[in-house]
mmCIF file with all atom_site columns, C-alpha atoms and ligand atoms in Angstrom:
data_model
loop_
_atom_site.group_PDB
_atom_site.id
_atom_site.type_symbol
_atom_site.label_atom_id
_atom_site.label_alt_id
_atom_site.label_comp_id
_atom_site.label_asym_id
_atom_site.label_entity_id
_atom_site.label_seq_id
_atom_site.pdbx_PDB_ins_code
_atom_site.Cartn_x
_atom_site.Cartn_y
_atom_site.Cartn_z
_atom_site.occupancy
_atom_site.B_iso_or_equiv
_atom_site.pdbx_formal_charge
_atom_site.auth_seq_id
_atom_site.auth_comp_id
_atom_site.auth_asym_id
_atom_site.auth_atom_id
_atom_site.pdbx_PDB_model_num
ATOM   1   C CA  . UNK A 1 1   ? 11.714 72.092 -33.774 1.00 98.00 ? 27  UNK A CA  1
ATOM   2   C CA  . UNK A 1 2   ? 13.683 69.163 -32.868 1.00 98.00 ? 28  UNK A CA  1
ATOM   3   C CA  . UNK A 1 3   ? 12.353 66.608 -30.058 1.00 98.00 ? 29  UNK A CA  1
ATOM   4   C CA  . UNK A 1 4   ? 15.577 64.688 -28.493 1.00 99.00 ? 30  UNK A CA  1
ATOM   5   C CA  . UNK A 1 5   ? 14.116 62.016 -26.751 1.00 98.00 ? 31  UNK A CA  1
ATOM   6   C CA  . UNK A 1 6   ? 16.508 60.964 -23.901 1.00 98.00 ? 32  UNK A CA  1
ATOM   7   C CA  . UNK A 1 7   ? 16.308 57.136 -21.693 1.00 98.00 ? 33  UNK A CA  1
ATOM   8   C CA  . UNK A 1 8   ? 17.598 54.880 -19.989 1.00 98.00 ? 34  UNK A CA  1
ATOM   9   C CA  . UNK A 1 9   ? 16.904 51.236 -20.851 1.00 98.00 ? 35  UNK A CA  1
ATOM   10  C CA  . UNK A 1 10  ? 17.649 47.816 -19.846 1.00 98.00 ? 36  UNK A CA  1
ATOM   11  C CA  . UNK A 1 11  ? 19.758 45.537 -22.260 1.00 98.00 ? 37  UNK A CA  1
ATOM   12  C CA  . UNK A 1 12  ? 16.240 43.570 -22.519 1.00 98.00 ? 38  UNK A CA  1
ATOM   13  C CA  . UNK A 1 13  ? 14.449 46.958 -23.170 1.00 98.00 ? 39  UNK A CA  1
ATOM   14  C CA  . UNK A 1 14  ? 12.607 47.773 -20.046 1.00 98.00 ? 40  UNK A CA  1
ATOM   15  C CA  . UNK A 1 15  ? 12.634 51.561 -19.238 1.00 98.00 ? 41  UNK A CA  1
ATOM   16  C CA  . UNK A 1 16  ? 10.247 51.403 -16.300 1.00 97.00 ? 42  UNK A CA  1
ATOM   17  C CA  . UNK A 1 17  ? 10.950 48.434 -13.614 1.00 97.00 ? 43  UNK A CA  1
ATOM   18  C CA  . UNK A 1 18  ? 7.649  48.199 -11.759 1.00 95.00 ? 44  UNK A CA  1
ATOM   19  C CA  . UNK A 1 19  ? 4.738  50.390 -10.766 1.00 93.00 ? 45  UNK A CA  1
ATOM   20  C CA  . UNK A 1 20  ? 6.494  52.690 -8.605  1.00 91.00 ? 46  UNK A CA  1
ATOM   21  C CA  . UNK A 1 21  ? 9.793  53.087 -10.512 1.00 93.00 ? 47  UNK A CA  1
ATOM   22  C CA  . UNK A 1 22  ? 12.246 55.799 -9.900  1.00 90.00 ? 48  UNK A CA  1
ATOM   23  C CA  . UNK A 1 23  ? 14.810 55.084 -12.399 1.00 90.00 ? 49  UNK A CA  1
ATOM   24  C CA  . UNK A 1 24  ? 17.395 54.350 -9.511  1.00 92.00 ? 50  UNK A CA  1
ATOM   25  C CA  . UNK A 1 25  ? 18.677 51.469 -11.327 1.00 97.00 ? 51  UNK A CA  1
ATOM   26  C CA  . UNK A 1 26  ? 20.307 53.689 -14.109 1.00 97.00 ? 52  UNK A CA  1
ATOM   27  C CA  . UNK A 1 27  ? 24.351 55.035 -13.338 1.00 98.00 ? 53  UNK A CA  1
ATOM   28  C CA  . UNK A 1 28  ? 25.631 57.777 -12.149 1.00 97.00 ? 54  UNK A CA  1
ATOM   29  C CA  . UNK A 1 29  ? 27.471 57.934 -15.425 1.00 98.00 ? 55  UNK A CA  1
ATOM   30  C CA  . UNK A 1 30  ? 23.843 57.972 -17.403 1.00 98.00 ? 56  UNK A CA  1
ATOM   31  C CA  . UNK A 1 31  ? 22.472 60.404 -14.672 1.00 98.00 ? 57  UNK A CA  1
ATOM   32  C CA  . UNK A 1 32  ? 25.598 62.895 -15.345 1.00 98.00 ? 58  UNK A CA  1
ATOM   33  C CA  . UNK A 1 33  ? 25.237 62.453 -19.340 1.00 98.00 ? 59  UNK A CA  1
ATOM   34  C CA  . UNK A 1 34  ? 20.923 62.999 -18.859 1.00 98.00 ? 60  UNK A CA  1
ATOM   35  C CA  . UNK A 1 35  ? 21.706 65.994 -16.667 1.00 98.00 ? 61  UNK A CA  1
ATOM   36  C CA  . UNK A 1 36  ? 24.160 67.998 -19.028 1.00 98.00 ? 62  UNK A CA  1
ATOM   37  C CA  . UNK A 1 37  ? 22.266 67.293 -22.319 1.00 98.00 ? 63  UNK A CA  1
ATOM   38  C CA  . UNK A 1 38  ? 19.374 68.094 -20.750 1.00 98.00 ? 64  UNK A CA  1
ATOM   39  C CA  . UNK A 1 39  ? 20.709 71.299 -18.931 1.00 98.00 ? 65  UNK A CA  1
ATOM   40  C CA  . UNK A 1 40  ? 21.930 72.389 -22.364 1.00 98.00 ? 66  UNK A CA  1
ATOM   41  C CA  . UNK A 1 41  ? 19.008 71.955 -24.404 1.00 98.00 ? 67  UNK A CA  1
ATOM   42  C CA  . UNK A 1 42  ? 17.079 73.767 -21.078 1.00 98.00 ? 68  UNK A CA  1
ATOM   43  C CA  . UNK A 1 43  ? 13.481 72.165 -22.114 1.00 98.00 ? 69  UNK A CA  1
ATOM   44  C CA  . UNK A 1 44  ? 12.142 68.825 -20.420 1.00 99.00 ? 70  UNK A CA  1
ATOM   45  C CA  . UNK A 1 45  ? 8.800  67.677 -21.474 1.00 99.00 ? 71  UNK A CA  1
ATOM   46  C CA  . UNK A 1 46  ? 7.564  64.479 -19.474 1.00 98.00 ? 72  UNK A CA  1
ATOM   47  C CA  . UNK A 1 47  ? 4.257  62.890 -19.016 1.00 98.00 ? 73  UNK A CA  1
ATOM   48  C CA  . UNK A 1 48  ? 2.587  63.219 -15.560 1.00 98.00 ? 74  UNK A CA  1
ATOM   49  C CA  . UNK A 1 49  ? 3.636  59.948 -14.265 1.00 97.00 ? 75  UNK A CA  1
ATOM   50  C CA  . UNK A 1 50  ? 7.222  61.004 -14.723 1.00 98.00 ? 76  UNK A CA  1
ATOM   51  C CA  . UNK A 1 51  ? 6.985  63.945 -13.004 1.00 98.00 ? 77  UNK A CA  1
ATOM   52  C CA  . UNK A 1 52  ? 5.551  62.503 -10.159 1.00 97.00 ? 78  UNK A CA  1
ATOM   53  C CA  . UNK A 1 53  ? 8.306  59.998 -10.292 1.00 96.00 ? 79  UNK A CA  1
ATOM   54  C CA  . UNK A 1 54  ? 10.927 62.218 -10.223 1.00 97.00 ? 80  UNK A CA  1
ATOM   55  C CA  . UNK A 1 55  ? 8.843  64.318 -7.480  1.00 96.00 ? 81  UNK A CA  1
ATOM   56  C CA  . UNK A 1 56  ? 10.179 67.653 -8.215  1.00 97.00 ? 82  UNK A CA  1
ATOM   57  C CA  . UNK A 1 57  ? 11.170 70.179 -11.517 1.00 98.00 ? 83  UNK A CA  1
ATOM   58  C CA  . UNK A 1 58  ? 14.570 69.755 -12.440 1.00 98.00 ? 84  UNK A CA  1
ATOM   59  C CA  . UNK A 1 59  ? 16.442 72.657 -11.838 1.00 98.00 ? 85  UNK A CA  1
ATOM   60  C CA  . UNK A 1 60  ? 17.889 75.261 -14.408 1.00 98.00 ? 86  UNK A CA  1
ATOM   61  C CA  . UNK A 1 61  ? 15.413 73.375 -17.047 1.00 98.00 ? 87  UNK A CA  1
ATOM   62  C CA  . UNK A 1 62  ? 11.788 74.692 -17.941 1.00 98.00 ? 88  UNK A CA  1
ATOM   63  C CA  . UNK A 1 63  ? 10.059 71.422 -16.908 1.00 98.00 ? 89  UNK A CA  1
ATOM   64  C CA  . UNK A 1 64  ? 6.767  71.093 -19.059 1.00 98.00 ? 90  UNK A CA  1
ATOM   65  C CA  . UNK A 1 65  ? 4.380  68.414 -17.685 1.00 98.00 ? 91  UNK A CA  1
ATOM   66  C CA  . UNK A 1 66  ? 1.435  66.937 -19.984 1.00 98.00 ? 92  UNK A CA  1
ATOM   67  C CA  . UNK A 1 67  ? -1.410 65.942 -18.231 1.00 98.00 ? 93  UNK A CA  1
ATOM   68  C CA  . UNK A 1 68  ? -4.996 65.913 -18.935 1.00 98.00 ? 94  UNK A CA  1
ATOM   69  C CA  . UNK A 1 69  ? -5.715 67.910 -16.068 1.00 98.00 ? 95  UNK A CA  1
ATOM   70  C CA  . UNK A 1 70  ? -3.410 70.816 -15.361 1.00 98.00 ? 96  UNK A CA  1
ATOM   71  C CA  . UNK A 1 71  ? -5.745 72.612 -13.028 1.00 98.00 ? 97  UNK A CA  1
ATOM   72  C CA  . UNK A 1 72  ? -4.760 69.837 -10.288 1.00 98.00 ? 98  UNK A CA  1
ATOM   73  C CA  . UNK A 1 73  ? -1.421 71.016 -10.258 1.00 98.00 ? 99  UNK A CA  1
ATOM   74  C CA  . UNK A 1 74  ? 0.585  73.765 -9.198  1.00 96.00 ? 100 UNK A CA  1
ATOM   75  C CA  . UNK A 1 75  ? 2.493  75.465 -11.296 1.00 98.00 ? 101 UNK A CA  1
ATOM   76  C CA  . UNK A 1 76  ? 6.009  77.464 -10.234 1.00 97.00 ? 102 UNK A CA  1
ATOM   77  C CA  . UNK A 1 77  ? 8.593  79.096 -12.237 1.00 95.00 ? 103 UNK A CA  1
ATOM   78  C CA  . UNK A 1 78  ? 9.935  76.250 -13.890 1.00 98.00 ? 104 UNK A CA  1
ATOM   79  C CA  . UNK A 1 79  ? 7.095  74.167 -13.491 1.00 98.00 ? 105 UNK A CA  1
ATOM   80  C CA  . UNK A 1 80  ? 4.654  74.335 -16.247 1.00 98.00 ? 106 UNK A CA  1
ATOM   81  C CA  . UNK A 1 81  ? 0.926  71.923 -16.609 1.00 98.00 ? 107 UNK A CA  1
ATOM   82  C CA  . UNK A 1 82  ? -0.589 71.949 -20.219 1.00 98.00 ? 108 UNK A CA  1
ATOM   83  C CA  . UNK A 1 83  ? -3.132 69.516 -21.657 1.00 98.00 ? 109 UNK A CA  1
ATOM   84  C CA  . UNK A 1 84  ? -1.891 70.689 -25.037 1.00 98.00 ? 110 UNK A CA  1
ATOM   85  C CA  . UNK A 1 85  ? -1.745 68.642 -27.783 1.00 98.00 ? 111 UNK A CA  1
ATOM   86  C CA  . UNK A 1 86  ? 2.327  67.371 -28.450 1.00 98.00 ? 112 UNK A CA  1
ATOM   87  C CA  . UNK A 1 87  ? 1.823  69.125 -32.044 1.00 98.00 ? 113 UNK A CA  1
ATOM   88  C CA  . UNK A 1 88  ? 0.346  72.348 -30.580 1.00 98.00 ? 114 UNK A CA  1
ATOM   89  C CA  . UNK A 1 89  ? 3.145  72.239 -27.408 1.00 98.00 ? 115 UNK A CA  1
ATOM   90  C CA  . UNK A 1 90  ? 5.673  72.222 -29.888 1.00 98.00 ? 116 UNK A CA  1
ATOM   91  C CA  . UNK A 1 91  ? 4.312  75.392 -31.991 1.00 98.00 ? 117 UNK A CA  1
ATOM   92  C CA  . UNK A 1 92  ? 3.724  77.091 -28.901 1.00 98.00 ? 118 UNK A CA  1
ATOM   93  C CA  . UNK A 1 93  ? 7.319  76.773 -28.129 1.00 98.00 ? 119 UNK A CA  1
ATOM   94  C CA  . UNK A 1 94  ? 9.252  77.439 -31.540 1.00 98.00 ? 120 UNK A CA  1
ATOM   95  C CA  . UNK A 1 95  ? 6.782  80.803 -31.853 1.00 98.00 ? 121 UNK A CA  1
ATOM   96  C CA  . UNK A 1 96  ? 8.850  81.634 -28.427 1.00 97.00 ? 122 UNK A CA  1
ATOM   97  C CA  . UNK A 1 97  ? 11.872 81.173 -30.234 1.00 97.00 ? 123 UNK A CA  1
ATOM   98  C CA  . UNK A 1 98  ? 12.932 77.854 -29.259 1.00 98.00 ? 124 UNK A CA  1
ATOM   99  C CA  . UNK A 1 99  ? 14.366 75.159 -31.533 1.00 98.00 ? 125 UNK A CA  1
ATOM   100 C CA  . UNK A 1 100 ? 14.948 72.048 -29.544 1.00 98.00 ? 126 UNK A CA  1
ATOM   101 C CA  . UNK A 1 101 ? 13.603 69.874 -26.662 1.00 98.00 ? 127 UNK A CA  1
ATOM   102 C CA  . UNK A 1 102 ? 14.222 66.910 -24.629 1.00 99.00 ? 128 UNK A CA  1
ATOM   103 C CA  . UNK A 1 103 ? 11.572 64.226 -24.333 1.00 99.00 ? 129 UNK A CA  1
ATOM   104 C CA  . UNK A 1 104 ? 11.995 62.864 -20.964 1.00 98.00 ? 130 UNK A CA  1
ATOM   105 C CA  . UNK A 1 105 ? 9.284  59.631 -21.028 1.00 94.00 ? 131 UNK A CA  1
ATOM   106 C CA  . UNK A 1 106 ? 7.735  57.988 -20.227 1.00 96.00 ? 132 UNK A CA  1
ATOM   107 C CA  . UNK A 1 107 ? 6.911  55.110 -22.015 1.00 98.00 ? 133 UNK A CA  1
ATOM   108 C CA  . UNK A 1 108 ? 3.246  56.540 -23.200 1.00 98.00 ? 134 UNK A CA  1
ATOM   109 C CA  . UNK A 1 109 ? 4.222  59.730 -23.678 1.00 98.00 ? 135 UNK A CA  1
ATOM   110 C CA  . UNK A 1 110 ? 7.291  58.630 -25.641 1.00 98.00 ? 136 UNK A CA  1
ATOM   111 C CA  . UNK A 1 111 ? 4.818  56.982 -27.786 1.00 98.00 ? 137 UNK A CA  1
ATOM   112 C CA  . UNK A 1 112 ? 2.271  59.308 -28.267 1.00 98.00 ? 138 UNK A CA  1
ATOM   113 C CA  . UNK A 1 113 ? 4.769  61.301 -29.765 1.00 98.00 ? 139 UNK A CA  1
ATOM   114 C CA  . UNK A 1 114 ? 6.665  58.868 -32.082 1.00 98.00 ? 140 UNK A CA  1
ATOM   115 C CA  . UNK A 1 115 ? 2.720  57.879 -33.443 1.00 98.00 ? 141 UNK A CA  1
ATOM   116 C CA  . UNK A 1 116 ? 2.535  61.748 -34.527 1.00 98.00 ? 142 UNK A CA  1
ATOM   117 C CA  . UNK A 1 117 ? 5.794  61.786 -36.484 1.00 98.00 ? 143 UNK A CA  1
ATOM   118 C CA  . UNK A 1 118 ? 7.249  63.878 -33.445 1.00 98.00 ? 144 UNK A CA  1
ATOM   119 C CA  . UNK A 1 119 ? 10.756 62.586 -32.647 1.00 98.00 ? 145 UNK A CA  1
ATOM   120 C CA  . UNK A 1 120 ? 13.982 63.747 -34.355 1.00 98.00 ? 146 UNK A CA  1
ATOM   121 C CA  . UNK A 1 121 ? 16.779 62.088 -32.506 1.00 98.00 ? 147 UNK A CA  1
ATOM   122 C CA  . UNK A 1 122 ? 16.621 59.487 -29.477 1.00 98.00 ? 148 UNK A CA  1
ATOM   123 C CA  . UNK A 1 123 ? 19.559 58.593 -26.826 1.00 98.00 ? 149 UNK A CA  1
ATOM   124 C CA  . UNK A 1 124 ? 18.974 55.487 -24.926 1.00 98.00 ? 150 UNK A CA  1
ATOM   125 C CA  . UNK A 1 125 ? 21.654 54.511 -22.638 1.00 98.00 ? 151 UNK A CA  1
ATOM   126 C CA  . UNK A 1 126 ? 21.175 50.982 -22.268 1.00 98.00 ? 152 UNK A CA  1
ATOM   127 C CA  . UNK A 1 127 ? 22.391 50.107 -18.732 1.00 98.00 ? 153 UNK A CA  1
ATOM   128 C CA  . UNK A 1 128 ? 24.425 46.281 -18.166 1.00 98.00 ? 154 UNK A CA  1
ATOM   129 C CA  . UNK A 1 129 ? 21.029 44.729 -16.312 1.00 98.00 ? 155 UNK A CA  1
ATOM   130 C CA  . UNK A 1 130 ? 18.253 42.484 -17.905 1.00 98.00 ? 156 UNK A CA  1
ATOM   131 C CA  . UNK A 1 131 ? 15.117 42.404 -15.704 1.00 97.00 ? 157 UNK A CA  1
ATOM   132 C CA  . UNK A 1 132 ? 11.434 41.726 -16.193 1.00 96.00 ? 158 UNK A CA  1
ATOM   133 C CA  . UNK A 1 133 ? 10.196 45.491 -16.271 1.00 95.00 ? 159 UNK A CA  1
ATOM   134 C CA  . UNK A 1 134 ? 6.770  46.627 -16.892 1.00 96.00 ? 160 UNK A CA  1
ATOM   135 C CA  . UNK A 1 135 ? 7.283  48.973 -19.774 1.00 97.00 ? 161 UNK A CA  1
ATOM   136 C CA  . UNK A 1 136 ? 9.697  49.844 -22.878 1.00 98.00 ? 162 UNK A CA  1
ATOM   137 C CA  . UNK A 1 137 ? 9.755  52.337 -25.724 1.00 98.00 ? 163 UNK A CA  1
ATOM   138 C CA  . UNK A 1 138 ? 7.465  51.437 -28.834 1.00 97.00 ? 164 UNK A CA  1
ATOM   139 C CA  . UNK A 1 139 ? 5.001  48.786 -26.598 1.00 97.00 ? 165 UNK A CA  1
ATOM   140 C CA  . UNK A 1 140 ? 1.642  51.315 -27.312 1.00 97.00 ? 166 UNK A CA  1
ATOM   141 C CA  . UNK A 1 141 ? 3.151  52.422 -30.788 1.00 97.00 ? 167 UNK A CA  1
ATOM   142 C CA  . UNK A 1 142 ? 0.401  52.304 -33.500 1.00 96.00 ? 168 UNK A CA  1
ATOM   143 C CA  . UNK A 1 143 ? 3.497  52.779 -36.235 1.00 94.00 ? 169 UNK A CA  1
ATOM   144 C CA  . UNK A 1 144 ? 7.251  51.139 -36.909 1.00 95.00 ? 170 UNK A CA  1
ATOM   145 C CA  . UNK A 1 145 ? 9.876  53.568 -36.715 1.00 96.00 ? 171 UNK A CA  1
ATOM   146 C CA  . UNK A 1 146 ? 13.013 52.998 -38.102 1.00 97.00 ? 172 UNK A CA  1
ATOM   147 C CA  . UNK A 1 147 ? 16.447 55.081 -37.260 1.00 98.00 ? 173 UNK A CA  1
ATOM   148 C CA  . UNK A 1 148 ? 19.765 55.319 -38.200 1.00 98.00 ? 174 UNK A CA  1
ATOM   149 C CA  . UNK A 1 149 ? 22.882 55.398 -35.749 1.00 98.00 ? 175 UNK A CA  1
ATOM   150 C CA  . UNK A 1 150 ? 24.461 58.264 -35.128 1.00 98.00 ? 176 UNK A CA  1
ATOM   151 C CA  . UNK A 1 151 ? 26.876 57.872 -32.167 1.00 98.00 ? 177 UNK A CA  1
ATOM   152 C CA  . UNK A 1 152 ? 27.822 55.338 -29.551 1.00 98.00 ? 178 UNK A CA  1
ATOM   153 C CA  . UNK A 1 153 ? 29.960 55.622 -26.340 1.00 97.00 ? 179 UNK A CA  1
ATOM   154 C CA  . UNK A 1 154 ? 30.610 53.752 -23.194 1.00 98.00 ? 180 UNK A CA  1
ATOM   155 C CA  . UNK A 1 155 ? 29.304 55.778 -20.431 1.00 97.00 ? 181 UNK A CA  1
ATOM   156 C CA  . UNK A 1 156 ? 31.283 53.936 -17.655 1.00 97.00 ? 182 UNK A CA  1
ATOM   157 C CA  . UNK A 1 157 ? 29.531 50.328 -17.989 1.00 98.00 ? 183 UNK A CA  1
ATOM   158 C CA  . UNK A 1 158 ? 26.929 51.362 -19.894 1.00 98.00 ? 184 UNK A CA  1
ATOM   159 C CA  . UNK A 1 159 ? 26.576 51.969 -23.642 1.00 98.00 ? 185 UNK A CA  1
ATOM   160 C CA  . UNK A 1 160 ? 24.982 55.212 -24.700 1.00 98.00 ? 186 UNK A CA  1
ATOM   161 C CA  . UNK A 1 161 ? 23.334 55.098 -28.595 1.00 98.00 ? 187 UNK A CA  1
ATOM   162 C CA  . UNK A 1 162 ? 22.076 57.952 -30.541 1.00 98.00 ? 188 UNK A CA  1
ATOM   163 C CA  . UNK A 1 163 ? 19.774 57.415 -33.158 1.00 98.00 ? 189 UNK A CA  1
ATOM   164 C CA  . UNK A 1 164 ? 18.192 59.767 -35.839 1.00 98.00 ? 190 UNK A CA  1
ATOM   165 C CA  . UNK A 1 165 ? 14.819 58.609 -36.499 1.00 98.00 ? 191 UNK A CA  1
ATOM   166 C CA  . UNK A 1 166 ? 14.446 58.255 -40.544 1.00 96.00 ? 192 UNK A CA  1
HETATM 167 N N1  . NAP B 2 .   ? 14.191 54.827 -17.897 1.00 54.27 ? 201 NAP B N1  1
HETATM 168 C C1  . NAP B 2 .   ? 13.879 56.029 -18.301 1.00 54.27 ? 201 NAP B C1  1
HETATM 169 O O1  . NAP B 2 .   ? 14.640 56.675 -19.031 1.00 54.27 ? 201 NAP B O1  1
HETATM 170 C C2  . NAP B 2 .   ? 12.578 56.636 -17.884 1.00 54.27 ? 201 NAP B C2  1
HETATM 171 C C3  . NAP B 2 .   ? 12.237 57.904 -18.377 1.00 54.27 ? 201 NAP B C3  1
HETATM 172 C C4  . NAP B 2 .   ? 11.019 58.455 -17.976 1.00 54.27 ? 201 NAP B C4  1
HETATM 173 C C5  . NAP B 2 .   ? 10.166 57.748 -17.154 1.00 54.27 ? 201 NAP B C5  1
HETATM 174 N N2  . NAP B 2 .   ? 10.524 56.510 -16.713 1.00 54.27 ? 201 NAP B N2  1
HETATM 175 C C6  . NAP B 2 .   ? 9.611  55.758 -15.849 1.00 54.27 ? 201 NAP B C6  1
HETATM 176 O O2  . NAP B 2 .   ? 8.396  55.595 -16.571 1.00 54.27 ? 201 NAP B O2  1
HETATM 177 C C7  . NAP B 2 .   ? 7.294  55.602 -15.663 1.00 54.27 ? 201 NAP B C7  1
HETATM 178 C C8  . NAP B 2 .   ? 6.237  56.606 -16.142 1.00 54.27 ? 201 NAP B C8  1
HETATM 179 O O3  . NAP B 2 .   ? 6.000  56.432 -17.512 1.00 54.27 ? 201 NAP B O3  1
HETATM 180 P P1  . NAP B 2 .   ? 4.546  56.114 -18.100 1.00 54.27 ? 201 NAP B P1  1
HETATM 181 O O4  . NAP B 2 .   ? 4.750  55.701 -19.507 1.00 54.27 ? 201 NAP B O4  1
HETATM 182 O O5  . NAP B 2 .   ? 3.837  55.199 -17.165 1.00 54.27 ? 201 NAP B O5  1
HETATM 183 O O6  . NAP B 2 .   ? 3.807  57.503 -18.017 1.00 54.27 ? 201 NAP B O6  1
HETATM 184 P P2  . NAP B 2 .   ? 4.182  58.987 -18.574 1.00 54.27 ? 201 NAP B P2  1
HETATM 185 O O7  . NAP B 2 .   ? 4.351  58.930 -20.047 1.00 54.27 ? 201 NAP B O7  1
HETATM 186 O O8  . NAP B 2 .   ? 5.267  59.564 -17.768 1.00 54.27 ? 201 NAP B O8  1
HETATM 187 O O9  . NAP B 2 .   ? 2.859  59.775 -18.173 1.00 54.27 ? 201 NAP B O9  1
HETATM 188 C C9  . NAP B 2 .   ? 1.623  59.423 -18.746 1.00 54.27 ? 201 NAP B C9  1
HETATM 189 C C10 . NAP B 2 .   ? 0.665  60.520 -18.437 1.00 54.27 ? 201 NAP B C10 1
HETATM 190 O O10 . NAP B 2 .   ? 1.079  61.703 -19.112 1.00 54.27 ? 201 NAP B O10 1
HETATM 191 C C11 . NAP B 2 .   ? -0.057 62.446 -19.504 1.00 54.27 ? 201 NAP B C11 1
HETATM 192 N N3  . NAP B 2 .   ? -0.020 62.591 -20.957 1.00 54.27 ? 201 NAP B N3  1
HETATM 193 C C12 . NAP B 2 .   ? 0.778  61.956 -21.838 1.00 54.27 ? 201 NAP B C12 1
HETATM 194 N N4  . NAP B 2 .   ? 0.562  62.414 -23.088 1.00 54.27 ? 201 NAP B N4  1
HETATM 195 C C13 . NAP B 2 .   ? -0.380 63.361 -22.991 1.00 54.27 ? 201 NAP B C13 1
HETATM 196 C C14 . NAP B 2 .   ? -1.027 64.220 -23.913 1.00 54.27 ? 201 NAP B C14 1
HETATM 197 N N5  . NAP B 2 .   ? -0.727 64.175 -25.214 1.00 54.27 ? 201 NAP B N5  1
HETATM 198 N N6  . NAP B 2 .   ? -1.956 65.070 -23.462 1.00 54.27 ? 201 NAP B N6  1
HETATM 199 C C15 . NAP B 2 .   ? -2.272 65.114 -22.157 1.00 54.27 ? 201 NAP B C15 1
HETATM 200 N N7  . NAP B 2 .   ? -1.691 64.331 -21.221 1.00 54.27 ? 201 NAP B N7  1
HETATM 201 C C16 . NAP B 2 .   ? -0.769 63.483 -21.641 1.00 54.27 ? 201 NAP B C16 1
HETATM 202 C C17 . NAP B 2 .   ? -1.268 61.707 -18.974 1.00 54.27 ? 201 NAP B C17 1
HETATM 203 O O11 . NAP B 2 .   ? -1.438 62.248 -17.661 1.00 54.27 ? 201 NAP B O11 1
HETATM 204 P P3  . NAP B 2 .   ? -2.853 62.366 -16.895 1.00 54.27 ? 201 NAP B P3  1
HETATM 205 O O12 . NAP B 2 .   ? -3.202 60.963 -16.501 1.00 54.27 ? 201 NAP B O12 1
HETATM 206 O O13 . NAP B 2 .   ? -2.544 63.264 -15.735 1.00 54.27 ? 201 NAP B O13 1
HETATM 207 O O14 . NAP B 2 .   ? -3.812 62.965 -17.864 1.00 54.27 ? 201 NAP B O14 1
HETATM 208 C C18 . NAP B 2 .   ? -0.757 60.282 -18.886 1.00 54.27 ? 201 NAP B C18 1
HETATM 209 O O15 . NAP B 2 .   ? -1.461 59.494 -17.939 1.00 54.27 ? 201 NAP B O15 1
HETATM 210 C C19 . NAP B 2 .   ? 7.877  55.957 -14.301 1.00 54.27 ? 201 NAP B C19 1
HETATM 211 O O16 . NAP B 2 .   ? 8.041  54.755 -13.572 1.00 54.27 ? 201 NAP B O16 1
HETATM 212 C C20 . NAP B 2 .   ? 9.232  56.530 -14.613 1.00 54.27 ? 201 NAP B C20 1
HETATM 213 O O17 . NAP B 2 .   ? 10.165 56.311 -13.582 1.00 54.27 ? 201 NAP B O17 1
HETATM 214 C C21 . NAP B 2 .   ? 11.713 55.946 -17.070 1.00 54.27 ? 201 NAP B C21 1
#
């Protein structure tokens, strides 16, 4: 299974602005390049928070949310809850045939993941902006993890990077 973990970051590193952040901030250019990558692989899975940040499933993707209480939720076609483990999740899924993901964030859940050996590939856009920010990639991480470059592109003014974790 490979995890693609997708984000949009500020040249300082900041991928979540303040409490109530709704990633407005990033371009239409990084929005257009998040939507068809996304579209193509066809699997989101986000942590709760960025769910209800984006405040809806993303259409024409299976959106899987992780939370620690999926009861709470309600489900729809597209629209799944699971207090899975990530390890688990991703068994579940390549049993059903599948072979790749996207790892939509946040910041905890993007951890969580990198901790367990989890991530394959990342794609950060970084976006022209420094600001103060309340979270970035790696901040929770309990291990270093090092990647090689791939790809880079200008997506309008921004820079999009794709790394192969090592
Ligand atoms: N710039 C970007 O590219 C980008 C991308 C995504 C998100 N964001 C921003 O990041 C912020 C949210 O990120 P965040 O780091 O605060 O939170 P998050 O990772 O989106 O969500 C954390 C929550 O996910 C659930 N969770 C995570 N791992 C789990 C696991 N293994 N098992 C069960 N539940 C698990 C828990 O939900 P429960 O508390 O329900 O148990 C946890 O509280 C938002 O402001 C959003 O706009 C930015």
């Amino acid at each position: 299974m490979k995890v693609i973990a997708v984000f949009a970051s500020t040249l300082n590193g900041k991928i979540s602005l303040s409490e109530d952040d709704k990633t407005e901030w990033t371009s239409r250019e990084d929005k257009r390049y998040f939507k068809s990558l996304t579209s193509s692989v066809g699997i989101v899975i986000m942590g709760r928070k960025t769910h209800e940040a984006i405040g809806r499933a993303l259409p024409d993707r299976l959106n899987i949310v992780l939370t620690r209480n999926p009861d709470y939720y309600r489900p729809s076609e597209n629209l799944i809850f699971t207090s899975s483990t990530p390890k688990e999740l991703l068994e579940d899924l390549e049993k059903k045939g599948h072979d790749e993901v996207c790892l939509i964030g946040g910041a905890e859940t993007f951890d969580h993941f990198a901790d367990l050996g989890l991530v394959n590939e990342l794609h950060i856009t970084f976006e022209p902006i420094i600001r103060t920010g309340i979270a970035g990639l790696g901040e929770t991480m309990e291990r270093d993890l090092d990647l090689s470059l791939k790809e880079f592109r200008k997506l309008g003014e921004a820079i999009l990077t794709v790394y192969e974790v090592k």
